[in-house]
CSV table of C-alpha atoms in Angstrom, one decimal:
chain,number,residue,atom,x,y,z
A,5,UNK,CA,213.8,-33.1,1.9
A,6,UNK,CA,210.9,-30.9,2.5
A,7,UNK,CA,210.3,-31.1,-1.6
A,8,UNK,CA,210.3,-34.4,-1.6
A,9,UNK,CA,207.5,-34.5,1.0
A,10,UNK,CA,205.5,-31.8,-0.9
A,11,UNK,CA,205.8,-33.7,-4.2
A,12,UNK,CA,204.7,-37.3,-2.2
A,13,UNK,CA,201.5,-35.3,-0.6
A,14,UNK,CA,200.9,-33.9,-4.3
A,15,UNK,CA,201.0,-37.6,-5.5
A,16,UNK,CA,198.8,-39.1,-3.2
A,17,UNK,CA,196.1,-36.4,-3.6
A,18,UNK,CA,196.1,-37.0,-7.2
A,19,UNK,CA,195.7,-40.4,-7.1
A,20,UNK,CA,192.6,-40.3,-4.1
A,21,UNK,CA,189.9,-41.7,-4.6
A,22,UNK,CA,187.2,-39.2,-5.0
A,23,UNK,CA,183.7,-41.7,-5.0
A,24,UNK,CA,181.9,-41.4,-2.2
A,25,UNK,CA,181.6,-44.2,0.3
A,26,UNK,CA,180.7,-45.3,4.1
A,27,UNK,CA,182.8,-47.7,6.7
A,28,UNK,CA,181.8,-49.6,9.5
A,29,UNK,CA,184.4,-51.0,12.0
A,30,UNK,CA,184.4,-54.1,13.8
A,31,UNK,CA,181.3,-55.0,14.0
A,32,UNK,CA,180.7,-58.4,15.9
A,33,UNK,CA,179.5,-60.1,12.6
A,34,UNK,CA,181.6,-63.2,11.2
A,35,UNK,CA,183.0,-62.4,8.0
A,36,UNK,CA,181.5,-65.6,6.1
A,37,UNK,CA,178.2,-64.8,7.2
A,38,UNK,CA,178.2,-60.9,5.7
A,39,UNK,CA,179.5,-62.4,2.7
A,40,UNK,CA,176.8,-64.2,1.9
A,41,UNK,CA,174.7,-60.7,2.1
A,42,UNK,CA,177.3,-58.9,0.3
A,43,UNK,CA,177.2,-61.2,-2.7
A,44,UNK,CA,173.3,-60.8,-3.1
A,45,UNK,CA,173.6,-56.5,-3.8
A,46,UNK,CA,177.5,-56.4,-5.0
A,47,UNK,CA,177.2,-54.8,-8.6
A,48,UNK,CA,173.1,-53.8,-8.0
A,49,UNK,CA,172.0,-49.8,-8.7
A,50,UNK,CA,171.4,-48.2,-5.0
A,51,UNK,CA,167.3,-48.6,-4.9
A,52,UNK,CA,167.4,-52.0,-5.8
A,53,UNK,CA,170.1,-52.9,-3.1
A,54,UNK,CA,168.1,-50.8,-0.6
A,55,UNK,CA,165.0,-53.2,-2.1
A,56,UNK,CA,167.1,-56.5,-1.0
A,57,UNK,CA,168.6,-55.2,2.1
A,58,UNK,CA,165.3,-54.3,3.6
A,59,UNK,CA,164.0,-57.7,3.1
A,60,UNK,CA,166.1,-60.1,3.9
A,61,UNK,CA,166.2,-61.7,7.2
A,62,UNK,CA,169.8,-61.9,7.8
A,63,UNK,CA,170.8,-59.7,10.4
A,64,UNK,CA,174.1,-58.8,8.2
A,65,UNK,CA,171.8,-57.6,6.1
A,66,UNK,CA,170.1,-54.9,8.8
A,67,UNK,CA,174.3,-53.4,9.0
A,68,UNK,CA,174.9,-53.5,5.5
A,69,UNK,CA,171.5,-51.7,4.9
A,70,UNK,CA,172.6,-49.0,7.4
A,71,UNK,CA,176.1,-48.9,5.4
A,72,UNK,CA,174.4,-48.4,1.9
A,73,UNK,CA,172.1,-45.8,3.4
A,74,UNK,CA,174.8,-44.0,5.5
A,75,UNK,CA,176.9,-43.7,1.9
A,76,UNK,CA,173.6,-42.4,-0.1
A,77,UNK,CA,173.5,-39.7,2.0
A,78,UNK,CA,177.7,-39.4,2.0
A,79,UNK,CA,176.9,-38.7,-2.1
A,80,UNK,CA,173.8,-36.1,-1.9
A,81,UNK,CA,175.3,-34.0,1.4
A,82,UNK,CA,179.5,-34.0,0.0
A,83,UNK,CA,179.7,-34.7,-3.4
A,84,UNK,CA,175.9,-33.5,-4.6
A,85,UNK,CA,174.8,-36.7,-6.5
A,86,UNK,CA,171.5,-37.9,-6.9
A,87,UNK,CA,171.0,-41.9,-5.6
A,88,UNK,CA,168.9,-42.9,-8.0
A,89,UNK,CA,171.8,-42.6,-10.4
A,90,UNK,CA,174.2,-45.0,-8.3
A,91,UNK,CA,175.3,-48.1,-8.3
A,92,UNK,CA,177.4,-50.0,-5.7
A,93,UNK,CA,180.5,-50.1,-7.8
A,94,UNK,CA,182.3,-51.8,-4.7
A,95,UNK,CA,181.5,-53.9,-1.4
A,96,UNK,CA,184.9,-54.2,0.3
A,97,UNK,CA,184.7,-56.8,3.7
A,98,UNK,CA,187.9,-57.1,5.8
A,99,UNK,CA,188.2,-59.4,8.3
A,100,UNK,CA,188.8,-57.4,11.8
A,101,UNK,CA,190.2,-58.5,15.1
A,102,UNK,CA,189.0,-62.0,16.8
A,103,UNK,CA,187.6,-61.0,20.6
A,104,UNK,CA,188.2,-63.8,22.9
A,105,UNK,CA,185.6,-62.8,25.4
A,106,UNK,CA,184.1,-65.9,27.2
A,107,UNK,CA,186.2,-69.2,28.4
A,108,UNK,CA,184.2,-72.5,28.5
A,109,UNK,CA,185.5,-75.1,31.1
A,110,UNK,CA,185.9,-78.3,30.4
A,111,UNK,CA,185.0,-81.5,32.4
A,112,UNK,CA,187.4,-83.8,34.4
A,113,UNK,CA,190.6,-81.2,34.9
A,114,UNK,CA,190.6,-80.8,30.7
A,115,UNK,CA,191.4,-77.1,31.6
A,116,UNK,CA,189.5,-74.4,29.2
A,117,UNK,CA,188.3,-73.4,25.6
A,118,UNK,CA,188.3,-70.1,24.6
A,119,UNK,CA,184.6,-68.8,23.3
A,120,UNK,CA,186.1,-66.6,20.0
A,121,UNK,CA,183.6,-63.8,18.7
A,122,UNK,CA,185.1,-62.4,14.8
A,123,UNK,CA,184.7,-59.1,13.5
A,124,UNK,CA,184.2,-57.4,10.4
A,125,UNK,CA,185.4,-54.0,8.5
A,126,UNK,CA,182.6,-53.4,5.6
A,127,UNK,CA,183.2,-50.6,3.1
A,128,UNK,CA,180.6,-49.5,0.5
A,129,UNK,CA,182.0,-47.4,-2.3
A,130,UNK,CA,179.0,-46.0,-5.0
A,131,UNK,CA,179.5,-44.7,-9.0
A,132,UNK,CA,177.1,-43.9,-11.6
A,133,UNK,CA,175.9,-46.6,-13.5
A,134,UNK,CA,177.6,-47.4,-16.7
């Protein structure tokens, strides 16, 4: 039992992962709306996706700029790369949990809608260029 355990843990460590990368959690952004964003940088080196993100009005583009930033400095601090060398070899967006926070009431006794706020999970993973 316990070598079957130590040869799973063994397996899964092998096959992690090892680019660096940054997540962000349900943040209150529709998923359709950061998509749009994610398609203009997906693929572009790190500067030039910095370049985009800064300028464009969207405020998706204000979190994903955070996102790219937060995993630029994931690569120098853990893994010792240098940005200028990266690219954003994937943008990953999930669709997170749909907050019902506010009810609208309807006219003549129609009882009530539901005001639905979606979330997003957004995962930036960065390689060398290639």
């Amino acid at each position: 039992m316990a070598k079957r355990i130590r040869e799973k843990a063994l397996k899964i460590k092998k096959n992690q992962d090892t680019r660096p990368y940054a997540s962000v959690r349900f943040v209150r952004l529709s998923p359709t709306k950061a998509k749009i964003v994610i398609d203009q940088v997906k693929g572009k080196s790190y500067d030039d996706a910095v370049a985009i993100l800064s300028n464009m009005p969207h405020e998706a583009a204000s979190i994903l700029l955070k996102v790219v930033k937060s995993a630029g400095a994931n690569a120098e601090h853990n893994k010792g790369l240098n940005v200028h060398d990266l690219c954003l070899a994937e943008v990953i967006l999930g669709e997170g949990p749909i907050r019902v926070n506010k009810v609208y009431f309807r006219g003549r006794g129609h009882g009530a809608e539901r005001i639905a706020t979606k979330t997003s999970h957004i995962k930036v993973v960065l390689d060398s260029k290639e």
